[in-house]
PDB file of C-alpha atoms in Angstrom:
ATOM      1  CA  UNK A 233     165.098 -79.202  54.971  1.00 41.00           C
ATOM      2  CA  UNK A 234     163.547 -82.497  55.645  1.00 42.00           C
ATOM      3  CA  UNK A 235     164.783 -84.053  52.359  1.00 53.00           C
ATOM      4  CA  UNK A 236     168.254 -83.515  53.575  1.00 66.00           C
ATOM      5  CA  UNK A 237     168.014 -84.900  56.822  1.00 89.00           C
ATOM      6  CA  UNK A 238     170.609 -87.871  57.281  1.00 93.00           C
ATOM      7  CA  UNK A 239     172.846 -89.369  59.743  1.00 94.00           C
ATOM      8  CA  UNK A 240     176.676 -90.416  59.583  1.00 95.00           C
ATOM      9  CA  UNK A 241     178.522 -92.328  62.189  1.00 94.00           C
ATOM     10  CA  UNK A 242     182.016 -90.920  63.009  1.00 92.00           C
ATOM     11  CA  UNK A 243     184.852 -92.435  65.031  1.00 85.00           C
ATOM     12  CA  UNK A 244     186.380 -91.126  67.802  1.00 79.00           C
ATOM     13  CA  UNK A 245     188.286 -87.675  67.254  1.00 80.00           C
ATOM     14  CA  UNK A 246     185.999 -86.406  64.600  1.00 89.00           C
ATOM     15  CA  UNK A 247     184.041 -83.137  65.615  1.00 89.00           C
ATOM     16  CA  UNK A 248     181.339 -81.149  63.899  1.00 93.00           C
ATOM     17  CA  UNK A 249     181.928 -77.439  63.205  1.00 93.00           C
ATOM     18  CA  UNK A 250     179.170 -75.157  63.935  1.00 93.00           C
ATOM     19  CA  UNK A 251     178.897 -73.158  60.678  1.00 93.00           C
ATOM     20  CA  UNK A 252     176.599 -70.630  62.242  1.00 91.00           C
ATOM     21  CA  UNK A 253     179.425 -69.428  64.384  1.00 89.00           C
ATOM     22  CA  UNK A 254     182.024 -66.799  63.147  1.00 91.00           C
ATOM     23  CA  UNK A 255     184.974 -68.690  61.638  1.00 90.00           C
ATOM     24  CA  UNK A 256     187.746 -67.452  64.079  1.00 91.00           C
ATOM     25  CA  UNK A 257     185.391 -68.123  66.984  1.00 91.00           C
ATOM     26  CA  UNK A 258     184.550 -71.819  65.677  1.00 91.00           C
ATOM     27  CA  UNK A 259     188.133 -72.505  64.919  1.00 90.00           C
ATOM     28  CA  UNK A 260     189.168 -71.544  68.428  1.00 90.00           C
ATOM     29  CA  UNK A 261     186.465 -73.753  69.905  1.00 90.00           C
ATOM     30  CA  UNK A 262     187.496 -76.787  67.856  1.00 88.00           C
ATOM     31  CA  UNK A 263     191.069 -76.372  68.576  1.00 86.00           C
ATOM     32  CA  UNK A 264     190.355 -76.363  72.344  1.00 84.00           C
ATOM     33  CA  UNK A 265     188.093 -79.291  72.249  1.00 83.00           C
ATOM     34  CA  UNK A 266     190.595 -81.341  70.095  1.00 78.00           C
ATOM     35  CA  UNK A 267     193.462 -80.803  72.711  1.00 77.00           C
ATOM     36  CA  UNK A 268     191.827 -80.084  76.027  1.00 74.00           C
ATOM     37  CA  UNK A 269     191.543 -83.846  76.907  1.00 70.00           C
ATOM     38  CA  UNK A 270     195.014 -84.429  76.970  1.00 70.00           C
ATOM     39  CA  UNK A 271     196.884 -84.824  80.359  1.00 71.00           C
ATOM     40  CA  UNK A 272     199.355 -81.992  79.497  1.00 70.00           C
ATOM     41  CA  UNK A 273     196.872 -79.498  77.768  1.00 68.00           C
ATOM     42  CA  UNK A 274     198.367 -76.658  79.579  1.00 70.00           C
ATOM     43  CA  UNK A 275     202.035 -77.279  78.693  1.00 80.00           C
ATOM     44  CA  UNK A 276     203.888 -75.057  76.201  1.00 82.00           C
ATOM     45  CA  UNK A 277     204.207 -77.833  73.313  1.00 79.00           C
ATOM     46  CA  UNK A 278     200.194 -78.641  73.465  1.00 77.00           C
ATOM     47  CA  UNK A 279     199.498 -74.934  73.453  1.00 81.00           C
ATOM     48  CA  UNK A 280     201.698 -74.427  70.396  1.00 82.00           C
ATOM     49  CA  UNK A 281     200.155 -77.577  68.650  1.00 79.00           C
ATOM     50  CA  UNK A 282     196.554 -76.157  69.389  1.00 80.00           C
ATOM     51  CA  UNK A 283     197.422 -72.869  67.998  1.00 84.00           C
ATOM     52  CA  UNK A 284     198.862 -74.495  64.923  1.00 80.00           C
ATOM     53  CA  UNK A 285     195.754 -76.711  64.543  1.00 79.00           C
ATOM     54  CA  UNK A 286     193.529 -73.692  64.867  1.00 84.00           C
ATOM     55  CA  UNK A 287     195.219 -71.780  62.034  1.00 83.00           C
ATOM     56  CA  UNK A 288     194.920 -74.923  59.836  1.00 79.00           C
ATOM     57  CA  UNK A 289     191.225 -75.066  60.468  1.00 84.00           C
ATOM     58  CA  UNK A 290     190.476 -71.627  59.057  1.00 85.00           C
ATOM     59  CA  UNK A 291     190.620 -72.577  55.262  1.00 83.00           C
ATOM     60  CA  UNK A 292     188.028 -75.684  55.497  1.00 86.00           C
ATOM     61  CA  UNK A 293     185.813 -73.653  57.850  1.00 90.00           C
ATOM     62  CA  UNK A 294     185.846 -70.593  55.812  1.00 89.00           C
ATOM     63  CA  UNK A 295     185.331 -72.586  52.537  1.00 87.00           C
ATOM     64  CA  UNK A 296     182.255 -74.369  53.965  1.00 91.00           C
ATOM     65  CA  UNK A 297     180.818 -71.228  55.150  1.00 91.00           C
ATOM     66  CA  UNK A 298     181.218 -69.451  51.581  1.00 89.00           C
ATOM     67  CA  UNK A 299     179.648 -72.481  49.704  1.00 89.00           C
ATOM     68  CA  UNK A 300     176.636 -72.857  52.034  1.00 91.00           C
ATOM     69  CA  UNK A 301     177.585 -76.220  53.301  1.00 94.00           C
ATOM     70  CA  UNK A 302     175.083 -78.181  55.395  1.00 94.00           C
ATOM     71  CA  UNK A 303     177.793 -79.568  57.770  1.00 95.00           C
ATOM     72  CA  UNK A 304     181.481 -79.757  58.127  1.00 95.00           C
ATOM     73  CA  UNK A 305     183.193 -82.497  60.222  1.00 94.00           C
ATOM     74  CA  UNK A 306     187.043 -82.378  61.056  1.00 90.00           C
ATOM     75  CA  UNK A 307     189.513 -85.183  62.174  1.00 85.00           C
ATOM     76  CA  UNK A 308     191.847 -84.046  64.614  1.00 69.00           C
ATOM     77  CA  UNK A 309     193.673 -87.496  65.556  1.00 58.00           C
ATOM     78  CA  UNK A 310     196.821 -86.955  63.698  1.00 48.00           C
ATOM     79  CA  UNK A 311     199.386 -87.538  66.725  1.00 50.00           C
ATOM     80  CA  UNK A 312     197.198 -90.690  67.985  1.00 50.00           C
ATOM     81  CA  UNK A 313     196.221 -92.425  64.849  1.00 51.00           C
ATOM     82  CA  UNK A 314     198.951 -91.771  62.385  1.00 55.00           C
ATOM     83  CA  UNK A 315     196.481 -91.338  59.479  1.00 63.00           C
ATOM     84  CA  UNK A 316     196.441 -87.556  59.612  1.00 68.00           C
ATOM     85  CA  UNK A 317     194.166 -84.730  59.609  1.00 76.00           C
ATOM     86  CA  UNK A 318     190.829 -84.850  57.410  1.00 84.00           C
ATOM     87  CA  UNK A 319     187.606 -83.035  56.825  1.00 89.00           C
ATOM     88  CA  UNK A 320     184.171 -84.070  55.507  1.00 95.00           C
ATOM     89  CA  UNK A 321     181.685 -81.421  54.152  1.00 95.00           C
ATOM     90  CA  UNK A 322     178.172 -81.968  52.928  1.00 95.00           C
ATOM     91  CA  UNK A 323     176.442 -79.624  50.751  1.00 93.00           C
ATOM     92  CA  UNK A 324     173.541 -79.788  48.224  1.00 93.00           C
ATOM     93  CA  UNK A 325     173.989 -79.546  44.410  1.00 91.00           C
ATOM     94  CA  UNK A 326     171.141 -78.637  42.011  1.00 86.00           C
ATOM     95  CA  UNK A 327     171.543 -80.005  38.482  1.00 78.00           C
ATOM     96  CA  UNK A 328     168.182 -79.552  37.137  1.00 75.00           C
ATOM     97  CA  UNK A 329     164.867 -81.536  37.554  1.00 72.00           C
ATOM     98  CA  UNK A 330     165.751 -83.785  34.603  1.00 74.00           C
ATOM     99  CA  UNK A 331     168.877 -84.941  35.893  1.00 76.00           C
ATOM    100  CA  UNK A 332     168.656 -88.345  37.642  1.00 81.00           C
ATOM    101  CA  UNK A 333     172.395 -89.403  37.726  1.00 88.00           C
ATOM    102  CA  UNK A 334     174.337 -88.431  40.864  1.00 91.00           C
ATOM    103  CA  UNK A 335     177.474 -88.244  38.676  1.00 91.00           C
ATOM    104  CA  UNK A 336     175.961 -85.082  37.189  1.00 88.00           C
ATOM    105  CA  UNK A 337     176.373 -83.456  40.532  1.00 90.00           C
ATOM    106  CA  UNK A 338     180.131 -84.125  40.496  1.00 92.00           C
ATOM    107  CA  UNK A 339     180.354 -82.902  36.798  1.00 90.00           C
ATOM    108  CA  UNK A 340     178.990 -79.701  37.829  1.00 87.00           C
ATOM    109  CA  UNK A 341     181.661 -79.307  40.471  1.00 87.00           C
ATOM    110  CA  UNK A 342     184.147 -79.474  37.612  1.00 89.00           C
ATOM    111  CA  UNK A 343     185.372 -82.906  38.195  1.00 90.00           C
ATOM    112  CA  UNK A 344     186.676 -85.030  35.224  1.00 90.00           C
ATOM    113  CA  UNK A 345     184.207 -87.607  34.081  1.00 91.00           C
ATOM    114  CA  UNK A 346     187.097 -90.142  33.550  1.00 89.00           C
ATOM    115  CA  UNK A 347     187.657 -90.061  37.557  1.00 91.00           C
ATOM    116  CA  UNK A 348     184.105 -90.647  38.549  1.00 94.00           C
ATOM    117  CA  UNK A 349     183.107 -94.109  39.543  1.00 95.00           C
ATOM    118  CA  UNK A 350     180.761 -95.677  42.136  1.00 94.00           C
ATOM    119  CA  UNK A 351     181.100 -96.553  45.904  1.00 93.00           C
ATOM    120  CA  UNK A 352     180.696-100.343  45.981  1.00 84.00           C
ATOM    121  CA  UNK A 353     178.773-102.552  48.236  1.00 83.00           C
ATOM    122  CA  UNK A 354     176.310-100.007  49.798  1.00 84.00           C
ATOM    123  CA  UNK A 355     172.445 -99.862  49.786  1.00 86.00           C
ATOM    124  CA  UNK A 356     172.402 -96.120  48.599  1.00 90.00           C
ATOM    125  CA  UNK A 357     173.830 -95.441  44.991  1.00 90.00           C
ATOM    126  CA  UNK A 358     176.941 -93.192  45.326  1.00 96.00           C
ATOM    127  CA  UNK A 359     178.758 -91.654  42.550  1.00 96.00           C
ATOM    128  CA  UNK A 360     182.415 -91.280  43.615  1.00 96.00           C
ATOM    129  CA  UNK A 361     185.465 -89.320  42.455  1.00 95.00           C
ATOM    130  CA  UNK A 362     188.915 -89.605  44.012  1.00 92.00           C
ATOM    131  CA  UNK A 363     191.684 -87.070  43.076  1.00 87.00           C
ATOM    132  CA  UNK A 364     195.294 -87.421  44.201  1.00 80.00           C
ATOM    133  CA  UNK A 365     198.045 -84.886  44.144  1.00 70.00           C
ATOM    134  CA  UNK A 366     201.674 -86.065  44.982  1.00 60.00           C
ATOM    135  CA  UNK A 367     204.555 -83.989  45.974  1.00 50.00           C
ATOM    136  CA  UNK A 368     208.077 -84.631  47.144  1.00 48.00           C
ATOM    137  CA  UNK A 369     208.908 -84.452  50.909  1.00 43.00           C
ATOM    138  CA  UNK A 370     210.886 -81.399  49.987  1.00 43.00           C
ATOM    139  CA  UNK A 371     207.911 -79.707  48.475  1.00 41.00           C
ATOM    140  CA  UNK A 372     205.703 -80.437  51.436  1.00 37.00           C
ATOM    141  CA  UNK A 373     208.158 -79.396  54.201  1.00 39.00           C
ATOM    142  CA  UNK A 374     207.021 -75.724  54.273  1.00 43.00           C
ATOM    143  CA  UNK A 375     203.371 -76.594  53.934  1.00 39.00           C
ATOM    144  CA  UNK A 376     203.284 -79.177  56.846  1.00 38.00           C
ATOM    145  CA  UNK A 377     205.760 -77.080  58.915  1.00 41.00           C
ATOM    146  CA  UNK A 378     203.362 -74.132  58.645  1.00 42.00           C
ATOM    147  CA  UNK A 379     200.230 -76.001  59.282  1.00 38.00           C
ATOM    148  CA  UNK A 380     201.191 -78.699  61.875  1.00 38.00           C
ATOM    149  CA  UNK A 381     204.663 -77.815  63.038  1.00 40.00           C
ATOM    150  CA  UNK A 382     206.476 -80.735  61.091  1.00 39.00           C
ATOM    151  CA  UNK A 383     210.210 -80.616  62.002  1.00 41.00           C
ATOM    152  CA  UNK A 384     211.666 -79.051  58.844  1.00 37.00           C
ATOM    153  CA  UNK A 385     215.137 -80.105  59.770  1.00 39.00           C
ATOM    154  CA  UNK A 386     214.027 -83.696  60.045  1.00 38.00           C
ATOM    155  CA  UNK A 387     211.989 -83.502  56.798  1.00 38.00           C
ATOM    156  CA  UNK A 388     214.817 -82.095  54.960  1.00 41.00           C
ATOM    157  CA  UNK A 389     217.026 -85.154  55.670  1.00 40.00           C
ATOM    158  CA  UNK A 390     214.589 -87.411  53.909  1.00 40.00           C
ATOM    159  CA  UNK A 391     215.104 -88.536  50.341  1.00 41.00           C
ATOM    160  CA  UNK A 392     213.708 -85.846  48.032  1.00 42.00           C
ATOM    161  CA  UNK A 393     212.254 -88.766  45.756  1.00 44.00           C
ATOM    162  CA  UNK A 394     210.018 -89.759  48.867  1.00 51.00           C
ATOM    163  CA  UNK A 395     206.369 -88.593  48.177  1.00 53.00           C
ATOM    164  CA  UNK A 396     203.403 -87.443  50.223  1.00 53.00           C
ATOM    165  CA  UNK A 397     199.947 -87.310  48.764  1.00 61.00           C
ATOM    166  CA  UNK A 398     196.956 -85.049  49.253  1.00 74.00           C
ATOM    167  CA  UNK A 399     193.649 -86.314  48.261  1.00 84.00           C
ATOM    168  CA  UNK A 400     190.009 -85.419  47.787  1.00 89.00           C
ATOM    169  CA  UNK A 401     187.045 -87.778  47.693  1.00 93.00           C
ATOM    170  CA  UNK A 402     183.595 -86.507  46.518  1.00 95.00           C
ATOM    171  CA  UNK A 403     180.569 -88.653  46.867  1.00 96.00           C
ATOM    172  CA  UNK A 404     177.214 -87.842  45.268  1.00 96.00           C
ATOM    173  CA  UNK A 405     173.681 -89.368  45.662  1.00 95.00           C
ATOM    174  CA  UNK A 406     170.252 -88.083  44.542  1.00 92.00           C
ATOM    175  CA  UNK A 407     167.888 -86.578  47.305  1.00 91.00           C
ATOM    176  CA  UNK A 408     164.835 -88.532  47.703  1.00 84.00           C
ATOM    177  CA  UNK A 409     161.633 -86.900  46.580  1.00 83.00           C
ATOM    178  CA  UNK A 410     163.642 -83.895  45.207  1.00 86.00           C
ATOM    179  CA  UNK A 411     164.479 -84.601  41.428  1.00 84.00           C
ATOM    180  CA  UNK A 412     167.586 -82.868  40.234  1.00 87.00           C
ATOM    181  CA  UNK A 413     168.860 -82.257  43.668  1.00 91.00           C
ATOM    182  CA  UNK A 414     171.929 -84.153  44.925  1.00 94.00           C
ATOM    183  CA  UNK A 415     173.567 -84.593  48.180  1.00 95.00           C
ATOM    184  CA  UNK A 416     177.440 -84.231  47.900  1.00 95.00           C
ATOM    185  CA  UNK A 417     179.792 -85.326  50.776  1.00 96.00           C
ATOM    186  CA  UNK A 418     183.274 -83.737  50.132  1.00 94.00           C
ATOM    187  CA  UNK A 419     186.058 -85.263  52.013  1.00 92.00           C
ATOM    188  CA  UNK A 420     189.876 -83.985  51.887  1.00 87.00           C
ATOM    189  CA  UNK A 421     193.264 -84.844  53.413  1.00 82.00           C
ATOM    190  CA  UNK A 422     196.438 -82.925  54.302  1.00 65.00           C
ATOM    191  CA  UNK A 423     199.697 -84.410  52.932  1.00 55.00           C
ATOM    192  CA  UNK A 424     200.430 -88.018  53.991  1.00 60.00           C
ATOM    193  CA  UNK A 425     202.247 -91.120  53.092  1.00 63.00           C
ATOM    194  CA  UNK A 426     199.020 -93.144  54.151  1.00 76.00           C
ATOM    195  CA  UNK A 427     196.470 -91.580  51.612  1.00 80.00           C
ATOM    196  CA  UNK A 428     194.934 -95.066  50.866  1.00 84.00           C
ATOM    197  CA  UNK A 429     194.210 -95.481  54.535  1.00 85.00           C
ATOM    198  CA  UNK A 430     192.510 -92.019  54.720  1.00 87.00           C
ATOM    199  CA  UNK A 431     190.366 -92.645  51.717  1.00 89.00           C
ATOM    200  CA  UNK A 432     189.370 -96.094  53.054  1.00 91.00           C
ATOM    201  CA  UNK A 433     188.539 -94.149  56.588  1.00 91.00           C
ATOM    202  CA  UNK A 434     186.446 -91.761  54.576  1.00 94.00           C
ATOM    203  CA  UNK A 435     184.615 -94.535  52.474  1.00 95.00           C
ATOM    204  CA  UNK A 436     183.867 -96.228  55.750  1.00 94.00           C
ATOM    205  CA  UNK A 437     182.073 -93.225  57.040  1.00 95.00           C
ATOM    206  CA  UNK A 438     180.085 -92.700  54.066  1.00 96.00           C
ATOM    207  CA  UNK A 439     178.938 -96.355  54.228  1.00 95.00           C
ATOM    208  CA  UNK A 440     177.225 -95.495  57.513  1.00 95.00           C
ATOM    209  CA  UNK A 441     174.981 -92.999  55.967  1.00 95.00           C
ATOM    210  CA  UNK A 442     171.265 -93.252  56.132  1.00 93.00           C
ATOM    211  CA  UNK A 443     168.240 -90.865  55.452  1.00 92.00           C
ATOM    212  CA  UNK A 444     166.316 -90.013  58.491  1.00 89.00           C
ATOM    213  CA  UNK A 445     162.826 -88.742  58.891  1.00 70.00           C
TER     214      UNK A 445
END
């Protein structure tokens, strides 16, 4: 739809999923694209990491297809940047022709009103909601090991009081010339001790947003 035509600028290591493809086919394509540029791409370790990454993609790709997302972008630079895997999905939320506040779109997604604020210093008005869930290293060990091959023995030696966080950031803005319809960008992260850096990274991408004709 022309009213939802927009652009975002993504740094290196972000890739767009083709949601028209079968989920398993697309996850395989994305995993190969993420790792094939490595000098040792055919080594056993890289092949194993690629497989784990492909398996981790199944949930965000399947979810995006199920909700009718416009786009899904995935960040696969965990080993090279240190800030961990992320995704950013775009979708349209319809809140009714009389609604003009983007926060209403986030409320319709079930987000608590107390957590909704704004994204500052941008030309386009964005309502923004950040949600954080913290777990101990012990709780995250199994999750990270299954998804990304974290060394479970090394993790188990960490202090159990140390915590890792998972976060989601939702952004909503009204779609021009389409009253009651809102564009929502939904970003999510996997467990990390650098959640603040990941949220700032997602904010920086949303700040590049512009409508296109």
